[in-house]
XYZ file of C-alpha atoms in Angstrom:
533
model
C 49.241 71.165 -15.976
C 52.876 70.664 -14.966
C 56.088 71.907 -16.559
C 59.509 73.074 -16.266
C 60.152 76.534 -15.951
C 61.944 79.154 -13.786
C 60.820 79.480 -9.962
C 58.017 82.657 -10.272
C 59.117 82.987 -6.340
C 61.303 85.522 -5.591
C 61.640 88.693 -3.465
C 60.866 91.856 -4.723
C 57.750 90.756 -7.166
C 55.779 89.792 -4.138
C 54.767 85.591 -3.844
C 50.245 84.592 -4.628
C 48.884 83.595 -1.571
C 45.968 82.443 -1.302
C 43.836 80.981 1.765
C 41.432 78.406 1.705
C 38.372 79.423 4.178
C 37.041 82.961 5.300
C 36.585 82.261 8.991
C 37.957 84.342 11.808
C 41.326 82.286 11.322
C 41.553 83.024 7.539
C 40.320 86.632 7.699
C 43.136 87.405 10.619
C 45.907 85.864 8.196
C 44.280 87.709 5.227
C 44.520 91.179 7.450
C 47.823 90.728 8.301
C 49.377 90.123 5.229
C 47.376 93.143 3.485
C 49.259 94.938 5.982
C 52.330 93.736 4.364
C 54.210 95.228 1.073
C 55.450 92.236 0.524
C 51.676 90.360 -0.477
C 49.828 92.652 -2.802
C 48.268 88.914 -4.271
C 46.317 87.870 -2.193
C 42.946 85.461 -2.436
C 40.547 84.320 0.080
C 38.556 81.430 -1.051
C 35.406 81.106 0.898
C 32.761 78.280 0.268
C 29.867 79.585 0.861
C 28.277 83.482 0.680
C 29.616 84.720 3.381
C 32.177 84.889 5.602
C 32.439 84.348 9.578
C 32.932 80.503 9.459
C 31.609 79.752 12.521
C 31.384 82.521 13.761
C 27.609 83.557 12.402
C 24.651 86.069 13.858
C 21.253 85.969 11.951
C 18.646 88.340 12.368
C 15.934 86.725 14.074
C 12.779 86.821 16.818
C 13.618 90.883 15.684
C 17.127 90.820 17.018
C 20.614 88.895 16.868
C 21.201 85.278 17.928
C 24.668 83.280 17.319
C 24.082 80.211 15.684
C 27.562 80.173 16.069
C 30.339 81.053 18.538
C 28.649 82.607 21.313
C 30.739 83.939 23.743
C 34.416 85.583 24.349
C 36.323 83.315 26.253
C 38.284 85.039 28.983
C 37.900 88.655 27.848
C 40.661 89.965 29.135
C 44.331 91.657 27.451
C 45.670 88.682 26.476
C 42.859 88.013 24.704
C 43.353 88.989 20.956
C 39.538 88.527 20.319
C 38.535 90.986 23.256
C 41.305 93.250 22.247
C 40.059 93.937 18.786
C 35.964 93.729 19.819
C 36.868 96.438 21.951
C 38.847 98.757 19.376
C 36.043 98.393 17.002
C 33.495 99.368 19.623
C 31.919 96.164 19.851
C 31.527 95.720 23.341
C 29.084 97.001 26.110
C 30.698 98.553 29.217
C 30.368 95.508 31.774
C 32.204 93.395 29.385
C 35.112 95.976 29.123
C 35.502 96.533 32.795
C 38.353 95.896 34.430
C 36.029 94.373 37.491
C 34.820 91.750 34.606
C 38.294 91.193 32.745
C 39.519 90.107 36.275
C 37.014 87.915 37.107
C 38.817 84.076 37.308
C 36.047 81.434 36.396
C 38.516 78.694 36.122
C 36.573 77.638 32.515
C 33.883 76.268 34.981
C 29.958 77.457 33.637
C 27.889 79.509 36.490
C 25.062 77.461 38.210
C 21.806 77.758 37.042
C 19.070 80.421 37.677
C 16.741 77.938 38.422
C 16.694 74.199 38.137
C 13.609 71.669 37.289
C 13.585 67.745 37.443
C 12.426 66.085 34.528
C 9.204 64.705 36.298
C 8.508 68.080 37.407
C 9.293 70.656 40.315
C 12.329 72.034 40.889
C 15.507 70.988 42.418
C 17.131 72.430 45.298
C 19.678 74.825 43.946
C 21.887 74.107 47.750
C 22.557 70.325 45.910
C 23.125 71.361 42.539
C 25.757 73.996 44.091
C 27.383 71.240 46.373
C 27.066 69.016 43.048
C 28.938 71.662 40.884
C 31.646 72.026 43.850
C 32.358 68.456 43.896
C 32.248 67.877 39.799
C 33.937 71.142 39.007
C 36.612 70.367 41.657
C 36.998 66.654 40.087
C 37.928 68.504 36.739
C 39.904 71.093 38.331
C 42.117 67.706 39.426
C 42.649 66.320 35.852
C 44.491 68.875 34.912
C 47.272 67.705 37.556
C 48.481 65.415 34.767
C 49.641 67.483 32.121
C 53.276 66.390 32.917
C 52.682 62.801 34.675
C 54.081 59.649 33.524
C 51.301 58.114 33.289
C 47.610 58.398 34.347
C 45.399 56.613 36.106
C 42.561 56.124 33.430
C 43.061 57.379 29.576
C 40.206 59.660 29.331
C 38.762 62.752 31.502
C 34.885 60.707 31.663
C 36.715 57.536 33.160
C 38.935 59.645 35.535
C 35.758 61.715 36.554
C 33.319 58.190 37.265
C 36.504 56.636 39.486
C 36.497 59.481 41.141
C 32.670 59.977 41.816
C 32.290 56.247 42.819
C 34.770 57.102 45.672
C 32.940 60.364 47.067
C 29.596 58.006 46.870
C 30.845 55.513 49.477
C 30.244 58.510 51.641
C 26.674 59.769 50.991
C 24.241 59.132 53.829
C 21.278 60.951 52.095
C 18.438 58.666 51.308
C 18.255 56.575 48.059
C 16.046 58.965 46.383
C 18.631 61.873 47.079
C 21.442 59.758 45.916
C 19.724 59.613 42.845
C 18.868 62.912 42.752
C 22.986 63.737 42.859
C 23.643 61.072 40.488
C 21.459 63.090 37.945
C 22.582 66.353 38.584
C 26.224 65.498 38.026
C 24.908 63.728 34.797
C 23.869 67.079 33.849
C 27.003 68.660 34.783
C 28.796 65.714 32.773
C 26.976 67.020 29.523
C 27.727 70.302 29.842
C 30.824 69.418 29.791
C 30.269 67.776 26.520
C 29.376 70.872 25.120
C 32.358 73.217 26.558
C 34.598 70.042 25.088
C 32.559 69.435 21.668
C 32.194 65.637 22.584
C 29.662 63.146 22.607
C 31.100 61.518 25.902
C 34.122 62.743 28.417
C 34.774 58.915 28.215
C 36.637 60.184 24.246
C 38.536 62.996 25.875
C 42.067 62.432 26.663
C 42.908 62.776 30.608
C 46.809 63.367 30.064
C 46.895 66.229 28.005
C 43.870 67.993 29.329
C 45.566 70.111 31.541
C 47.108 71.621 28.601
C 43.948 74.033 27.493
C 44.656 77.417 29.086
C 41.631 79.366 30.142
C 42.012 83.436 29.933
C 40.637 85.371 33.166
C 37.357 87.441 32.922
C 34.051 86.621 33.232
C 32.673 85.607 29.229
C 31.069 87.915 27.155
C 29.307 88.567 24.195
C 28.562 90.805 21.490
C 25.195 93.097 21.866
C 25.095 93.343 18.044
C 26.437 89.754 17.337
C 30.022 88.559 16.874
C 29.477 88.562 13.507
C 30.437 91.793 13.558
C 34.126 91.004 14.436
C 34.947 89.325 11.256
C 32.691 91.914 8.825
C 35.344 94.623 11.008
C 38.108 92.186 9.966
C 36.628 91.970 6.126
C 35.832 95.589 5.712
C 39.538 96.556 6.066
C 40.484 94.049 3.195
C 40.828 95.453 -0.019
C 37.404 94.782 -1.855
C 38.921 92.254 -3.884
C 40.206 89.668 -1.892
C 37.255 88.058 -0.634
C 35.764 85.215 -3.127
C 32.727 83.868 -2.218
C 30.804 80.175 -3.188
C 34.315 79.117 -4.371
C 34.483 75.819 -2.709
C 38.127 74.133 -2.860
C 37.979 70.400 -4.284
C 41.807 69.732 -3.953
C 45.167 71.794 -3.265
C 47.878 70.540 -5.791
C 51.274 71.092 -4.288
C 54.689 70.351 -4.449
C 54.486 70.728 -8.280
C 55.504 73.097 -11.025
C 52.516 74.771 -12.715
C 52.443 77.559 -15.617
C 49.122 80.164 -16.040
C 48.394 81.393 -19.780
C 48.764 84.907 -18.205
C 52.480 84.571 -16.590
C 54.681 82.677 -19.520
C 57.403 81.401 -18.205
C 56.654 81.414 -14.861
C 55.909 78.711 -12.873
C 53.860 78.178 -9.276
C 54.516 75.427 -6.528
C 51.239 75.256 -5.413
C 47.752 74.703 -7.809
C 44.595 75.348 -6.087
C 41.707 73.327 -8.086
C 38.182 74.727 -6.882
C 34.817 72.405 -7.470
C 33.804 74.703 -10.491
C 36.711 74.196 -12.469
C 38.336 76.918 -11.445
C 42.293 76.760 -10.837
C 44.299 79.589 -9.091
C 48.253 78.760 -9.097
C 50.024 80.078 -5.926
C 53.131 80.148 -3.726
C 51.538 80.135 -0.864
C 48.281 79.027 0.563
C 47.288 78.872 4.305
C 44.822 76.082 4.929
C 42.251 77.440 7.668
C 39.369 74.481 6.827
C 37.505 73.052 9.725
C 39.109 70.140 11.409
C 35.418 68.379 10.461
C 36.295 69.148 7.456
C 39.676 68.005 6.333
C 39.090 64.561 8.486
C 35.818 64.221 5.884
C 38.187 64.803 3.119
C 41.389 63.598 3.831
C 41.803 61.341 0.855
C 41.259 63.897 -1.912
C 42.080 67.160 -0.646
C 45.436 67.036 -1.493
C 47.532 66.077 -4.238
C 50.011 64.727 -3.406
C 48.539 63.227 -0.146
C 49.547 64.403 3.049
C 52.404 62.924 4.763
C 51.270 60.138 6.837
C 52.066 61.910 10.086
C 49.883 64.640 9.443
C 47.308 62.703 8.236
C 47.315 60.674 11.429
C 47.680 63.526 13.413
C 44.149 64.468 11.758
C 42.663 61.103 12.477
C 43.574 60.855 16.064
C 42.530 64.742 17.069
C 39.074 64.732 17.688
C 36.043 66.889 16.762
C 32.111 66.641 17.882
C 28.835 68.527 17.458
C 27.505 70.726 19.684
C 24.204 73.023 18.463
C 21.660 75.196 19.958
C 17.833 75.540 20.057
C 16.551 78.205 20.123
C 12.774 78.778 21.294
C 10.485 82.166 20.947
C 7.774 82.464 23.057
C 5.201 85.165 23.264
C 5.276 85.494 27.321
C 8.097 83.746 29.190
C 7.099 81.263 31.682
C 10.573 82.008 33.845
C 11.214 85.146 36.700
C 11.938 88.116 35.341
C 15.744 88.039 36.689
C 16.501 84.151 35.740
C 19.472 84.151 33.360
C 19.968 79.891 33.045
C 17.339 77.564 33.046
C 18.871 73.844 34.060
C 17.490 70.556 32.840
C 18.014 67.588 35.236
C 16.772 64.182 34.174
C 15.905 62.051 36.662
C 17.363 58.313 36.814
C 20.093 59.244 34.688
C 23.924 58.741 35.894
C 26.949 58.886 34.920
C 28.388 55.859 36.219
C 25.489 53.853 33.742
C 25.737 53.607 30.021
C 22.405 54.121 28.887
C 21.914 54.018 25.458
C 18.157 54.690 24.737
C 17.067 54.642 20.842
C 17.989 57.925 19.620
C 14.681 58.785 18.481
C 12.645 58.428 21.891
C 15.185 60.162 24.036
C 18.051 62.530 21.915
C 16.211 65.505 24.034
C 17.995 63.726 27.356
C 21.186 64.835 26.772
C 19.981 68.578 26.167
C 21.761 70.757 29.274
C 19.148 73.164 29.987
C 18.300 76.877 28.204
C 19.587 80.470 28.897
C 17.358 82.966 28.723
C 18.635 85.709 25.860
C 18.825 89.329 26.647
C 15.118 90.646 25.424
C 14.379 92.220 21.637
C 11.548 93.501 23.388
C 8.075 92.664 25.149
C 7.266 90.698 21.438
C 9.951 88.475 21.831
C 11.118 86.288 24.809
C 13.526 83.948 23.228
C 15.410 80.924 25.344
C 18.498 79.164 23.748
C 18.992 75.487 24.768
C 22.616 73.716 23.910
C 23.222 70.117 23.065
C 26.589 68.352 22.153
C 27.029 64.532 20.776
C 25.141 62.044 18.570
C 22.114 63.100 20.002
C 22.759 66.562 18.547
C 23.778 65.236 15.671
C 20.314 62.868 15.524
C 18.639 66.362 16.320
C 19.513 67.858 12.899
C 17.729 64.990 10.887
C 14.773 66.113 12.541
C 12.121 68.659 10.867
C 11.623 71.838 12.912
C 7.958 70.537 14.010
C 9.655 67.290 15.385
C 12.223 69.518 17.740
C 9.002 71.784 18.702
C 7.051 69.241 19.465
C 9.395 67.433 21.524
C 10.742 70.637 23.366
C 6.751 71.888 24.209
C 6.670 68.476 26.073
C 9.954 68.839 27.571
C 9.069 72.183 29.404
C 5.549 70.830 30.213
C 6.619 68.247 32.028
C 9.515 69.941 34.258
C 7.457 72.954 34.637
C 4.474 70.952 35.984
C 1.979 72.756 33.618
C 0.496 70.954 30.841
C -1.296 73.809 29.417
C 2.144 75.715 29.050
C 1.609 77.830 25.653
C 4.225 75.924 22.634
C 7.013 77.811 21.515
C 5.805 79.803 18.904
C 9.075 79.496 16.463
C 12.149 77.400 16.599
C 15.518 77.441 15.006
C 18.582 75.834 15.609
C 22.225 75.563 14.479
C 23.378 72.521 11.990
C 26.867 72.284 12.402
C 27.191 68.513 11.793
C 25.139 68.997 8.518
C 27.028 71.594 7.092
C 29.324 70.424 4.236
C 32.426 72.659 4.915
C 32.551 72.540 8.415
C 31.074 68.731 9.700
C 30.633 69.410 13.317
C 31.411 72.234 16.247
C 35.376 72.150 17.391
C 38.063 69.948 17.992
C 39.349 68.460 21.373
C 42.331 66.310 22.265
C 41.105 62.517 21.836
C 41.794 59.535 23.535
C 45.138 58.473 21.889
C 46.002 62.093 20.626
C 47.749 64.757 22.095
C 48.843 68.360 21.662
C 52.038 67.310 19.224
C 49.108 65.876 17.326
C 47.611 69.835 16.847
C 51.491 71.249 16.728
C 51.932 67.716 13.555
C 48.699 69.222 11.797
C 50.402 73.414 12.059
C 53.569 72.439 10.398
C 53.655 73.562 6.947
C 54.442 71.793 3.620
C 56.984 70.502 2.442
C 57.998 69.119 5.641
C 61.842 69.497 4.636
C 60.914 72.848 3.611
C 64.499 72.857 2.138
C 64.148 73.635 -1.347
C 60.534 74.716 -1.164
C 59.506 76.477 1.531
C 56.164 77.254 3.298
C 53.985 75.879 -0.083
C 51.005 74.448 2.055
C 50.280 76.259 6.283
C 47.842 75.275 8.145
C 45.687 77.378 10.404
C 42.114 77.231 12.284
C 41.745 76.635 15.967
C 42.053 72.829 16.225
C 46.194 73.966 15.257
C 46.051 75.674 18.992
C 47.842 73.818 20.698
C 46.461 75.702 24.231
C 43.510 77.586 22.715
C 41.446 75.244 20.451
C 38.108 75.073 20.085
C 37.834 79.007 20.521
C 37.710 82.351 18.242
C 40.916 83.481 19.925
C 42.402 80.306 19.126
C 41.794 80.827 15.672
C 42.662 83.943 15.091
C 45.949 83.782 17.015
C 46.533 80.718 14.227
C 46.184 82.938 11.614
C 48.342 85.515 12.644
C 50.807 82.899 13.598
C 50.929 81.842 9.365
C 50.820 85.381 8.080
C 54.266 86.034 10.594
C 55.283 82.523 9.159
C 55.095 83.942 5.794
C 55.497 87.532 6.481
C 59.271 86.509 7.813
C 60.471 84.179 5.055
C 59.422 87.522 2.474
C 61.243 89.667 5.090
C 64.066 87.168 5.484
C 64.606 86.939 1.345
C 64.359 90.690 0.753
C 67.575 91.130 2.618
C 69.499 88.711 0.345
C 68.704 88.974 -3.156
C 70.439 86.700 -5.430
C 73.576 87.537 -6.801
C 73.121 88.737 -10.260
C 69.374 88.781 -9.909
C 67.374 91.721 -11.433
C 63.963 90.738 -9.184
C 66.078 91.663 -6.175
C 64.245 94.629 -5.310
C 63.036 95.935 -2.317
C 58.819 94.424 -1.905
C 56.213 96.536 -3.370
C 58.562 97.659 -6.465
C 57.409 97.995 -9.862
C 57.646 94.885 -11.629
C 55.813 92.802 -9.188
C 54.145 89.488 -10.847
C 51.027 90.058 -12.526
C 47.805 90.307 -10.110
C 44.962 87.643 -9.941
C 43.543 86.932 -13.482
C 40.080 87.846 -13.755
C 38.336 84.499 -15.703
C 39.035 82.470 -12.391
C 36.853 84.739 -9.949
């Protein structure tokens, strides 16, 4: 496999890239470098059949749902996301507004439509709203110690309970409305879970929390499904760049390897895919999940990762969070109700109650929105869940989650004889082999050097080889993980990583050197033999 040979690198022959994953980070990398001169070899090696990562719309209930990513967050200019939604024409006209792209929401989610105990009847939407004030206000604090020197709990959950046990001491309500609160910030403490992608705010750092920067305007999404952003993105690829259900079992790198199709030439970089397949490169741009690479940290590369990074990817953390979503034949809610909230009675924040998974993983479900409608033969709610009990949820058979669900809104609407949802389906994230789980967050005993440790490319010298292995995807965002625009902004950030090295070598050929040509030059390197695709 290895051997010694003359460096196939070099300016005017255009360098192999290839990148590992076809989500919305790989795809923006892959765009911009087709853009280039410089990369007329490029691969995108995609796992599965399609691309979109998780980013993913099915056709269902006779419309679009996102299993995945579901809304923009922040639509607004400096939003690269928003920006190219709305020059494909992806957008309806609220969302591009300048009323709606102005909108600050702080990151906080709207109050609910309508809100039901879990015993039944609903709860007064005044003390949810003076709930959310206080809760959302308590969050709006943590951030204060982005630059402390030290803080007065490690994570945000701890910092948020301290906090809450202090506003308590001046409650007069009755018991039973204490309670009441107690619940509904226990809700509000799970949502959270699933804006952060956490099983427990308690795992969430408090220091560097402050360091997520939310975008102004109110979120939006796509009317056709998002997955039309990245088959925009794909589409202007040239049609053989994309290579699907080629799964990557480990990125060789740091070597010297030859191809029976380019004697004498020999590649840094050796991508080894689970079928055998092996495509030697120059470059390649990591974009896997961050589920992912922690999953596989031990064989995915060869040699290992320094222990830094690999640290770095231990430390960072990244949790589940799916959706349910239920079609019913008639909806039970008011025509104009947009958020349905869930609020479970006897549960609080400030206890640690850990019920057997299987008698209560519905508990930590947040409530449902109600989906725009695919007409009167489809009224469609989608429910969101974050955490082990998410996770718990996908062992489950789809009869299981019905079943338990159909209770669920019997009992909080007060009607027994409420008609079962008709069809079910839900998002896996957790379960699926190339992604293992939602996004990342910032973990108790990480920080944001941890995400800036996992961007830097390989070799870390980068001396004598430069830029072999880069590493994008949203959990290397150091102020816009866990989001699309976080990811695609990582992308682009590799491609200009790569984009100026090429630039930066073009203008200094080597003395003597007959490959010193300008890029895109006769005589480039030979293009992507065909037995490996």
């Amino acid at each position: 496999m290895q051997s010694s040979g003359r460096q196939a690198e070099a300016p005017g022959r255009g360098p192999r890239v290839l990148v590992v994953g076809g989500g919305i980070a790989g795809l923006g990398a892959a765009q911009r470098l087709c853009c280039h001169p410089a990369f007329p070899h490029l691969r995108v090696l995609e796992a599965t059949a399609r691309a979109g990562g998780r980013i993913r719309s099915e056709r269902s209930f006779g419309g679009v749902v996102e299993v995945g990513a579901h809304w923009i967050h922040g639509p607004s200019q400096g939003n690269p996301v928003f920006q190219l939604a709305a020059k494909y024409g992806l957008l309806g006209e609220k969302a591009l507004s300048e009323e709606n792209q102005l909108i600050e929401t702080g990151g906080h989610v709207g109050l609910p439509s309508v809100s039901y105990a879990s015993s039944g009847g609903s709860v007064s939407l005044e003390l949810v709203a003076e709930m959310a004030r206080l809760f959302y206000s308590l969050t709006d604090q943590t951030r204060e110690f982005l630059h402390a020197a030290e803080t007065p709990t490690p994570s945000v959950g701890e910092y948020l309970k301290k906090e809450i046990r202090q506003h308590m001491a001046g409650w007069t309500e009755e018991e039973e409305t204490k309670r009441l609160k107690l619940a509904i910030l226990n809700n509000l403490f799970n949502v959270e879970c699933c804006v952060s992608g956490t099983h427990s705010m308690d795992l969430v750092a408090l220091a560097p929390f402050g360091e997520y920067t939310v975008l102004p305007g109110l979120d939006c999404t796509f009317p056709r499904g998002y997955q039309g952003l990245t088959d925009c993105i794909m589409a202007s690829l040239p049609k053989d760049v994309m290579v699907f259900n080629k799964p990557v079992k480990t990125i060789h790198w740091n070597g010297s390897f030859e191809e029976a199709s380019a004697p004498g030439e020999t590649f840094p970089v050796l991508v080894e895919c689970e079928d055998g397949g092996c495509f030697p490169a120059h470059h390649v741009v990591v974009t896997v999940p961050l589920g992912f690479l922690k999953e596989r940290l031990d064989t995915f590369f060869e040699p290992p990762l320094p222990t830094e990074k690999a640290e770095a990817i231990r430390r960072l953390g990244f949790g589940t969070n799916n959706k349910i979503f239920l079609e019913f034949e008639e909806p039970f809610w008011q025509p104009d109700c947009q958020h349905i909230q869930v609020v479970w009675r006897d549960t609080s924040p400030l206890e640690d109650a850990a019920p057997k998974l299987q008698d209560a993983w519905f508990k930590k479900l947040i409530g449902f929105w109600v989906l725009p409608s695919f007409g009167r033969a489809s009224q469609v709610l989608c429910g969101f869940i974050a955490g082990l009990e998410s996770e718990f949820m996908e062992t489950l058979s789809d009869e299981d989650v019905l079943l338990s669900l159909t209770q669920v809104l019997r009992s909080v609407t007060g009607n027994p004889r409420l008609p079962a949802p008709r069809s079910v389906l839900r998002s896996r994230w957790h379960s699926a082999p190339y992604t293992r789980g939602s996004y990342s967050y910032v973990a108790v005993g990480s920080s944001g050097d941890d995400m800036d440790l996992l961007a830097q490319p390989l070799p870390a010298d980068g001396r004598d080889a430069q830029l072999q292995v880069l590493f994008a995807g949203e959990a290397t965002h150091r102020t816009f993980y866990s989001t699309t625009h976080g990811a695609l902004l990582s992308g682009w950030r590799e491609a200009d990583r790569l984009i100026a090295l090429w630039d930066s070598q073009a203008q200094r050929p080597e003395p003597g050197s007959e490959l010193g040509s300008a890029p895109g030059v006769p005589g480039s390197p030979r293009g992507w033999p065909h037995p490996f695709l």
